[in-house]
Short mmCIF file of C-alpha atoms in Angstrom, two decimals:
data_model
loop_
_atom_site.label_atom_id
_atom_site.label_comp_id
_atom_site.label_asym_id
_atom_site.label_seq_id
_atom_site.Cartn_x
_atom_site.Cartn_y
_atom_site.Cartn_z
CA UNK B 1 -11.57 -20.17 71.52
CA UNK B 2 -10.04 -23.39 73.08
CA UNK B 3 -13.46 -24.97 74.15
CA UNK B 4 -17.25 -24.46 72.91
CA UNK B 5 -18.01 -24.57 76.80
CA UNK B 6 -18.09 -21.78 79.15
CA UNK B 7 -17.08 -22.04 82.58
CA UNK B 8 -19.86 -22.88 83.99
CA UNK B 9 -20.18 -26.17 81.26
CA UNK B 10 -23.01 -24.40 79.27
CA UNK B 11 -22.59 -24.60 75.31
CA UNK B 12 -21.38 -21.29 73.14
CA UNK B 13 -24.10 -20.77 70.73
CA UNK B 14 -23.73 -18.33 67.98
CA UNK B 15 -21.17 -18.10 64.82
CA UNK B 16 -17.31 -17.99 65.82
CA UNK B 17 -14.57 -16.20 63.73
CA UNK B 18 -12.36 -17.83 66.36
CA UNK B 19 -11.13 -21.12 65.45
CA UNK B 20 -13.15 -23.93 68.24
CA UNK B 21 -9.92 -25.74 68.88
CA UNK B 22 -12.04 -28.37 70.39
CA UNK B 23 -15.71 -29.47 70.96
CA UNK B 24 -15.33 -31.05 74.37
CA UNK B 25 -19.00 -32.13 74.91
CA UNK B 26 -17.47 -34.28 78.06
CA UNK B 27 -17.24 -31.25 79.76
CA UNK B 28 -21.13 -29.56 78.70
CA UNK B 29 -23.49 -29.96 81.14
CA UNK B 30 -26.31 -31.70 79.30
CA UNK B 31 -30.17 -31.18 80.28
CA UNK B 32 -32.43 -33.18 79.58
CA UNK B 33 -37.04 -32.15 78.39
CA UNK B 34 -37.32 -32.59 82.23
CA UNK B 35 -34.75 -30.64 83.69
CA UNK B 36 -32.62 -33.42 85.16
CA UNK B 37 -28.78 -33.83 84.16
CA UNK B 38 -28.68 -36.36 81.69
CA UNK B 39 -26.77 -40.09 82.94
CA UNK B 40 -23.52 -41.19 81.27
CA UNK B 41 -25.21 -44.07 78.45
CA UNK B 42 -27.50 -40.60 76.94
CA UNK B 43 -24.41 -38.36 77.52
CA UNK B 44 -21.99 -40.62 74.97
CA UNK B 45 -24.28 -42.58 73.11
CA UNK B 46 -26.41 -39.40 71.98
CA UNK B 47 -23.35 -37.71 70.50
CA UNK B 48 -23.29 -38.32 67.15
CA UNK B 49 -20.07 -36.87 64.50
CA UNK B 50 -19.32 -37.11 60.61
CA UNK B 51 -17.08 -35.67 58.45
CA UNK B 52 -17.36 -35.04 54.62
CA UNK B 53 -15.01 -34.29 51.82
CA UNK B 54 -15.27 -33.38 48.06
CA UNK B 55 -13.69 -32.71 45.35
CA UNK B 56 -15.10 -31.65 41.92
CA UNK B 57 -14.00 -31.13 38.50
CA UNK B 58 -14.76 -31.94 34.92
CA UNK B 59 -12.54 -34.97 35.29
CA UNK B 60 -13.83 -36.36 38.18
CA UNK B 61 -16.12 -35.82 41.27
CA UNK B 62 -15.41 -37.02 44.63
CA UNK B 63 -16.58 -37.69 47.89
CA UNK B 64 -15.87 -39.27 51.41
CA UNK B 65 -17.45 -39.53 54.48
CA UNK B 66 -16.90 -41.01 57.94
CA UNK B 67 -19.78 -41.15 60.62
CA UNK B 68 -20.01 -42.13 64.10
CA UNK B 69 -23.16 -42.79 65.72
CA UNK B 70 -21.98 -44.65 68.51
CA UNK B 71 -24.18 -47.62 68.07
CA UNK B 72 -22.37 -47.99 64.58
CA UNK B 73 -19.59 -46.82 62.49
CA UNK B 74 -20.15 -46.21 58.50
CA UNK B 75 -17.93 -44.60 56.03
CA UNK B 76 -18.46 -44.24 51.91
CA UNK B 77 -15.95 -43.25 49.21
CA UNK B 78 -17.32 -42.65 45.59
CA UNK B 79 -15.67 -41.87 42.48
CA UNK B 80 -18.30 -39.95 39.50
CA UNK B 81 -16.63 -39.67 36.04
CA UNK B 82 -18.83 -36.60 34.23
CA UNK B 83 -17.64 -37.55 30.96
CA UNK B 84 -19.08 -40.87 31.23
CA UNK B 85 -21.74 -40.49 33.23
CA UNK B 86 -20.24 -43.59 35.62
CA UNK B 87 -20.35 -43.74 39.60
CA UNK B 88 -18.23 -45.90 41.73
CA UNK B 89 -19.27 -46.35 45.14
CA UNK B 90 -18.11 -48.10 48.28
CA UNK B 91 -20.16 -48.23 51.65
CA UNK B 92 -18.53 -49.92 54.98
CA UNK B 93 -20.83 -50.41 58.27
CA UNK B 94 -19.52 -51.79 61.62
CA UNK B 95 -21.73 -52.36 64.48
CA UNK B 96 -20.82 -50.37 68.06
CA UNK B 97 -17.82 -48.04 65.65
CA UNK B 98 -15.42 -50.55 65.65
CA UNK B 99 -12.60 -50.13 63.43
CA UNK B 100 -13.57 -45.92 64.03
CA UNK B 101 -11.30 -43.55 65.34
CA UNK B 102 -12.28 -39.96 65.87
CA UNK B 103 -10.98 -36.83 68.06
CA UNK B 104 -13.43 -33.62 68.58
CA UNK B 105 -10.64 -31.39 67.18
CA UNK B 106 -12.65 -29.38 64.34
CA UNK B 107 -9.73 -27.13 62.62
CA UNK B 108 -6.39 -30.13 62.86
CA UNK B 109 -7.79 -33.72 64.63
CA UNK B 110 -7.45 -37.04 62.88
CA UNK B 111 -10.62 -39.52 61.99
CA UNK B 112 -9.60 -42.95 60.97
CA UNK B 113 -12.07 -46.32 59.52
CA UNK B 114 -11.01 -49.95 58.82
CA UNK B 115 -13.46 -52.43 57.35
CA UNK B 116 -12.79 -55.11 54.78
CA UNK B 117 -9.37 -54.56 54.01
CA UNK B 118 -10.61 -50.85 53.28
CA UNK B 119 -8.29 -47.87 54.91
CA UNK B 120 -9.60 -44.16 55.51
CA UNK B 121 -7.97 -41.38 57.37
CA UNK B 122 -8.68 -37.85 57.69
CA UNK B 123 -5.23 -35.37 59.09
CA UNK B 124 -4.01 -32.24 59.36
CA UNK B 125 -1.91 -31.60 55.68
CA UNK B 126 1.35 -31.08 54.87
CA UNK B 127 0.22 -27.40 54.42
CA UNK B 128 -0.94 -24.77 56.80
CA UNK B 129 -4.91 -24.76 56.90
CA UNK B 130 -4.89 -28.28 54.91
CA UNK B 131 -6.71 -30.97 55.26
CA UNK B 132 -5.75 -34.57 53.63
CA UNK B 133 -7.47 -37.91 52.85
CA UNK B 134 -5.66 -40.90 52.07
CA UNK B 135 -8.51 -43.52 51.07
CA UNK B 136 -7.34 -47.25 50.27
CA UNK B 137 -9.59 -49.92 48.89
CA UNK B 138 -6.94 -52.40 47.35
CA UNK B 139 -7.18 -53.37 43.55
CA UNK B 140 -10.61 -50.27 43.69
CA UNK B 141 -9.51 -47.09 44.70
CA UNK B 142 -6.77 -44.81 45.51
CA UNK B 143 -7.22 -41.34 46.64
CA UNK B 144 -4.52 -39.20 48.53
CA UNK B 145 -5.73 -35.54 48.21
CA UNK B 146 -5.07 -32.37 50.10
CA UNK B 147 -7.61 -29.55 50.92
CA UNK B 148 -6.22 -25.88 50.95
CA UNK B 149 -7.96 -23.22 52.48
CA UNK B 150 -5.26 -20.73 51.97
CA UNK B 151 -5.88 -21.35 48.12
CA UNK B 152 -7.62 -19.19 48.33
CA UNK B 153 -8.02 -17.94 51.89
CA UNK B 154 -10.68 -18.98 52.46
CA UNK B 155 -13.00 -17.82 55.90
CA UNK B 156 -14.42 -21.18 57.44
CA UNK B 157 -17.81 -21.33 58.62
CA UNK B 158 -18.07 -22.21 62.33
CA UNK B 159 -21.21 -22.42 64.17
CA UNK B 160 -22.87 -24.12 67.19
CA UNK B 161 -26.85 -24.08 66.93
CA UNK B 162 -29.62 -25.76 69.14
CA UNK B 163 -31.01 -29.20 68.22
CA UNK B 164 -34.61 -29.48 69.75
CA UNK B 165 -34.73 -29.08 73.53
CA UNK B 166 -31.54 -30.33 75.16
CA UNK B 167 -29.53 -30.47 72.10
CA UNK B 168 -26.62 -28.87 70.12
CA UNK B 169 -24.84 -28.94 67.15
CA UNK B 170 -21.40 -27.82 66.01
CA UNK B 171 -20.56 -27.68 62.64
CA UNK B 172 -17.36 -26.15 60.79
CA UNK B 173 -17.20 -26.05 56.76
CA UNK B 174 -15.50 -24.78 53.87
CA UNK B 175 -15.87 -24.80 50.07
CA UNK B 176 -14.13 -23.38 47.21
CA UNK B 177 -10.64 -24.05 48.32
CA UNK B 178 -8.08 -25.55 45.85
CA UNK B 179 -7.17 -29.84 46.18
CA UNK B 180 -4.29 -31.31 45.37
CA UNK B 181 -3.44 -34.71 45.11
CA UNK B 182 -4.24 -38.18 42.62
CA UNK B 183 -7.09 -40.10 42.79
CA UNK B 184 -6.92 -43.81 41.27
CA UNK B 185 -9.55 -46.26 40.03
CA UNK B 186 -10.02 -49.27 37.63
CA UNK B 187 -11.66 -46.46 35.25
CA UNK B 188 -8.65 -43.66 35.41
CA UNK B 189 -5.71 -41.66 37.07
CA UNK B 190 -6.41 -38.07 37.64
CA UNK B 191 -3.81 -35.27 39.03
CA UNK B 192 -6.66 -33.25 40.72
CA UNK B 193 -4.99 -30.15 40.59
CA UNK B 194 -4.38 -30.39 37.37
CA UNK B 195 -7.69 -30.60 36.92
CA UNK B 196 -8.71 -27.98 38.23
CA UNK B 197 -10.25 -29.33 41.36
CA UNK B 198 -11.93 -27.55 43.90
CA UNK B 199 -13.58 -28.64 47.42
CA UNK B 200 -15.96 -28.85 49.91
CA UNK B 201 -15.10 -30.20 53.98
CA UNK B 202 -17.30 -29.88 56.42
CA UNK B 203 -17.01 -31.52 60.34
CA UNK B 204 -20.09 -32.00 62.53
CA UNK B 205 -20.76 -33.35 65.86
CA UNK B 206 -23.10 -32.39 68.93
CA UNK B 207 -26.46 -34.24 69.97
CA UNK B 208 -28.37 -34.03 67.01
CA UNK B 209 -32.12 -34.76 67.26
CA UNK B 210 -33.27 -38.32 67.46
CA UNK B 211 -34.60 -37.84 64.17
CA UNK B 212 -32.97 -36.00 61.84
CA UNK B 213 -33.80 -34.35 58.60
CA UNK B 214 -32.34 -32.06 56.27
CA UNK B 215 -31.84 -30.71 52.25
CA UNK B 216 -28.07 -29.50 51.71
CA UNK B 217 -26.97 -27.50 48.25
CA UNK B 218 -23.38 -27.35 47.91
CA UNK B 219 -21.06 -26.32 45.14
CA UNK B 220 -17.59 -25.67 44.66
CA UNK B 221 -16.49 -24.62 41.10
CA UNK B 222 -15.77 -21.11 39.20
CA UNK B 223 -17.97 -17.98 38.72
CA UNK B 224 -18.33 -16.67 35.30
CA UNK B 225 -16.02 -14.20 35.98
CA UNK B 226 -13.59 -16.78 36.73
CA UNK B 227 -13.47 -16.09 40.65
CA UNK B 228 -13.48 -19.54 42.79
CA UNK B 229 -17.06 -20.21 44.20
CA UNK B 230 -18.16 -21.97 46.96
CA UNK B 231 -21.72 -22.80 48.67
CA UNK B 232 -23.72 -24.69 51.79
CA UNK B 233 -26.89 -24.02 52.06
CA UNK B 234 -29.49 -26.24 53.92
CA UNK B 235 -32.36 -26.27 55.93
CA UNK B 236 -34.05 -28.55 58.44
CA UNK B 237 -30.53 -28.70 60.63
CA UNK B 238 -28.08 -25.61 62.02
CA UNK B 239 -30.66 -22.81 61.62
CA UNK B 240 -32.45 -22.10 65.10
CA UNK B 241 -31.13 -18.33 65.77
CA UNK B 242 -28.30 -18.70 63.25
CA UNK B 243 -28.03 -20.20 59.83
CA UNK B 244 -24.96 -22.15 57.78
CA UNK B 245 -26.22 -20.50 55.01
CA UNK B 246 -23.05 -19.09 52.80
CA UNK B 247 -21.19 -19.02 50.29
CA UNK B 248 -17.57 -17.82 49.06
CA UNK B 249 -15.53 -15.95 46.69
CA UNK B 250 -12.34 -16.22 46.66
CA UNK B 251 -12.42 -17.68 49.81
CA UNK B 252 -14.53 -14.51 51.26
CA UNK B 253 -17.57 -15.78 53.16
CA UNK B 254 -21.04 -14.16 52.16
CA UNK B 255 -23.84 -15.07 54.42
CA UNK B 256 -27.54 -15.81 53.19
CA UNK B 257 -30.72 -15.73 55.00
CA UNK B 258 -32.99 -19.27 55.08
CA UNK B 259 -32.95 -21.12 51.75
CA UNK B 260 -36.32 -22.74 49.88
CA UNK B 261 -35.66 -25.83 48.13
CA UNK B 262 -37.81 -27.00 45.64
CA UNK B 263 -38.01 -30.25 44.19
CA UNK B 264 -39.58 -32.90 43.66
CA UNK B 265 -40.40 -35.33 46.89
CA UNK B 266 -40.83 -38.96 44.38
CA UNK B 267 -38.37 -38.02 41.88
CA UNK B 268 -35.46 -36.57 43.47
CA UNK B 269 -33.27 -36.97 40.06
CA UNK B 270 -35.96 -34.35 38.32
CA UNK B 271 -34.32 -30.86 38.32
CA UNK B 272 -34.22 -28.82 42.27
CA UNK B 273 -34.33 -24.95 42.69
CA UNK B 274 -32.92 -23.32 45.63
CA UNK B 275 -33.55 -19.84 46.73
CA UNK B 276 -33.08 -18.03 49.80
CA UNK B 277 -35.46 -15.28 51.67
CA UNK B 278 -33.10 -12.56 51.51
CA UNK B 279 -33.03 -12.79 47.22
CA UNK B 280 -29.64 -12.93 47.21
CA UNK B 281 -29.17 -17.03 46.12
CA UNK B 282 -31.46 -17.80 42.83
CA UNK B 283 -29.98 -21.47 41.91
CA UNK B 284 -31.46 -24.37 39.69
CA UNK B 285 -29.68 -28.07 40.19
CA UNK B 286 -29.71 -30.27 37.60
CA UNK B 287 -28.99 -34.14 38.71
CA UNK B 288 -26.85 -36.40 36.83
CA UNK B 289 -25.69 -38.58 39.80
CA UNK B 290 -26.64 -40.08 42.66
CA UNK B 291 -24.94 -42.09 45.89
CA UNK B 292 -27.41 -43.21 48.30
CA UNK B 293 -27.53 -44.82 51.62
CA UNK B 294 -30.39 -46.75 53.11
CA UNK B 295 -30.76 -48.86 56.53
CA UNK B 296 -33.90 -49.69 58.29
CA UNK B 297 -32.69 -51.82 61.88
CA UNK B 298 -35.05 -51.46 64.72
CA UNK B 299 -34.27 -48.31 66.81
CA UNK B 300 -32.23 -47.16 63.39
CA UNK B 301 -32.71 -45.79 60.33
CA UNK B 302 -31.01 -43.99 57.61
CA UNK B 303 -32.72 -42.77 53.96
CA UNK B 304 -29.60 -40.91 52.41
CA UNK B 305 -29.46 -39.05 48.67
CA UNK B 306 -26.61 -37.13 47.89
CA UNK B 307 -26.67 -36.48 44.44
CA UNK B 308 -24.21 -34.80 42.00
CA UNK B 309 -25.12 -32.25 39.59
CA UNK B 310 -24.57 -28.89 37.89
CA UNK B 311 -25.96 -25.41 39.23
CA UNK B 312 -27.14 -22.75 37.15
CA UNK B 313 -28.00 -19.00 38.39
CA UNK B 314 -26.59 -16.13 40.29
CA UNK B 315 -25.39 -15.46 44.02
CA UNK B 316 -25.43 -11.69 44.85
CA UNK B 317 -23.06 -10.18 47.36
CA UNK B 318 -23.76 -8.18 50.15
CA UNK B 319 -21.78 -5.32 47.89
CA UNK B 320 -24.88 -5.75 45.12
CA UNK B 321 -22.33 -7.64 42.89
CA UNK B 322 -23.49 -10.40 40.97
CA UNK B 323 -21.63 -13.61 41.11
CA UNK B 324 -23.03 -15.77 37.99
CA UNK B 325 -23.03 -19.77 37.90
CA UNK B 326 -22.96 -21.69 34.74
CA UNK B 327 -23.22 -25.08 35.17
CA UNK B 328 -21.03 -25.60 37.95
CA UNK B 329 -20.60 -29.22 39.36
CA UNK B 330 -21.97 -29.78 43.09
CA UNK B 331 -24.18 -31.58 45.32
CA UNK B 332 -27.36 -32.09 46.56
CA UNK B 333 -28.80 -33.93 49.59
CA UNK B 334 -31.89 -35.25 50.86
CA UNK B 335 -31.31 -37.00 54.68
CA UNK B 336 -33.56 -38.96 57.18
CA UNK B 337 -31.70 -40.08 60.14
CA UNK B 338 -32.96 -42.26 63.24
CA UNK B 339 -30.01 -41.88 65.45
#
């Protein structure tokens, strides 16, 4: 599919198998709760997009983010050494996205931040089905890393729900996938595919509700068995009609039914468990790390955890195999946005 619009403007809703070459929300007819087409100032400045990328591995755990809101612009790169039990993190805001560059091109567009002498851009990789970040914080950080999601091929998740009543959301993700590539620091060099590095993306955008809240689970790491894992799970965001809920095995996507998480509310670094309706996802997360994100400014408001951590339990395929986790590095989110 070229567009997530039909030809009469109205959304696609559903899950796509098609790639969504691009989400051209310009072209949606949006409706507002009182049935009157929504003016130009609600039309852009309601649109909201991010993208996130990750990398773990027993040497080093990864992640980077760019978000547009409209009203601002915020990116954060962090750096989590296992071994030492260390976190490096970075956070950039600028008010009405300057220094942000984004396209609505899900499966190949470009994002690009610059804040502070800071440099982050998100492209299509030298690869088929790649995706790269090249992240430069002079004299901090280094990070030039590829995403490969034909190692292994790996099935994307592509989806369009609705977000209250004259909302949408797309989202597009992956995890599992091979990365290759260095990443640099004042605490150590790592070749990240010779460490065994595997990875998470995942590309949203659509008018998300005002307020927004959800729990994410995530991993990307190796079965027992030795077969290349990947998760999402979530809930409070992309599950009216359909669900994100998934995960992967050697790059085959498994769907789940609604996920439970468990945890606990005023201690969020106390152990979570995740489990989903359908029996088939029995997972405990164990924190170790934690980047977080908070802004309180008027009409705006962000409360952001996402932790890092190791999973323990079993997925079960739709086949009745088990899939058994040990440990695996991931992450873990708890989100309130006022957008």
């Amino acid at each position: 599919m070229r567009s997530l619009c039909n030809e009469r403007g109205e959304v696609c809703f559903g899950l796509f198998e098609e790639a969504i070459e691009e989400v051209d929300y310009w072209r949606c007819r949006l409706i507002d709760e009182f049935d009157r087409s929504a003016g130009r100032w609600r039309r852009y400045f309601a649109f909201k997009q991010f993208e996130f990328l990750g990398g773990l591995s027993e040497e080093v755990v990864f992640g980077c983010a760019l978000v547009n809101i409209r009203y601002a612009a915020s990116a954060f790169v962090y750096a989590y050494w296992p071994a030492r039990r260390v976190i490096e993190e970075f956070s950039f805001v600028r008010p009405l996205a300057w220094g942000m560059k984004m396209d609505q091109r899900p499966e190949d567009g470009i994002a690009e931040f610059a804040a502070r002498g800071a440099r982050i851009r998100l492209e299509p990789g030298t690869r088929t089905h790649s995706r790269r970040l090249v992240a430069e914080l002079p004299a901090r950080l280094h990070i030039d890393a590829e995403w490969d999601e034909a190692d292994p091929p790996t099935t994307p998740l592509r989806l369009c729900t609705r977000a209250g009543a004259a909302g949408w959301v797309f989202a597009r993700k992956t995890a599992g996938q091979r990365v290759r590539g260095s990443l640099q620091t004042n605490l150590g060099y790592v070749d990240l595919e010779r460490a065994g590095t595997l990875g998470h993306r995942d590309w949203s955008a659509g008018y998300m509700r005002r307020e927004t809240h959800w729990l994410w689970g995530c991993l990307a790491g190796r079965a027992v068995g030795g077969q290349a894992l990947g998760l999402n799970i979530s809930c409070g965001v992309n599950e009216t009609s359909f669900t994100e809920n998934c995960f992967w095995v050697d790059g085959r996507r498994e769907s789940l039914g609604l996920v439970h998480f468990a945890f606990e509310r005023t201690n969020l670094m106390r152990p979570w468990e995740m489990s989903s309706t359908d029996g088939r996802c029995r997972l405990r997360f164990e924190p170790e790390a934690c980047h977080r994100e908070r802004m309180r400014l008027g009409f705006l408001g962000l409360n952001f955890y996402q932790i890092i951590g190791r999973y323990t339990g079993e997925l079960v395929e739709s086949s009745g195999r088990t899939q058994l986790v040990d440990r695996q590095l991931g992450y873990a989110e708890w989100q309130y946005a006022k957008w």
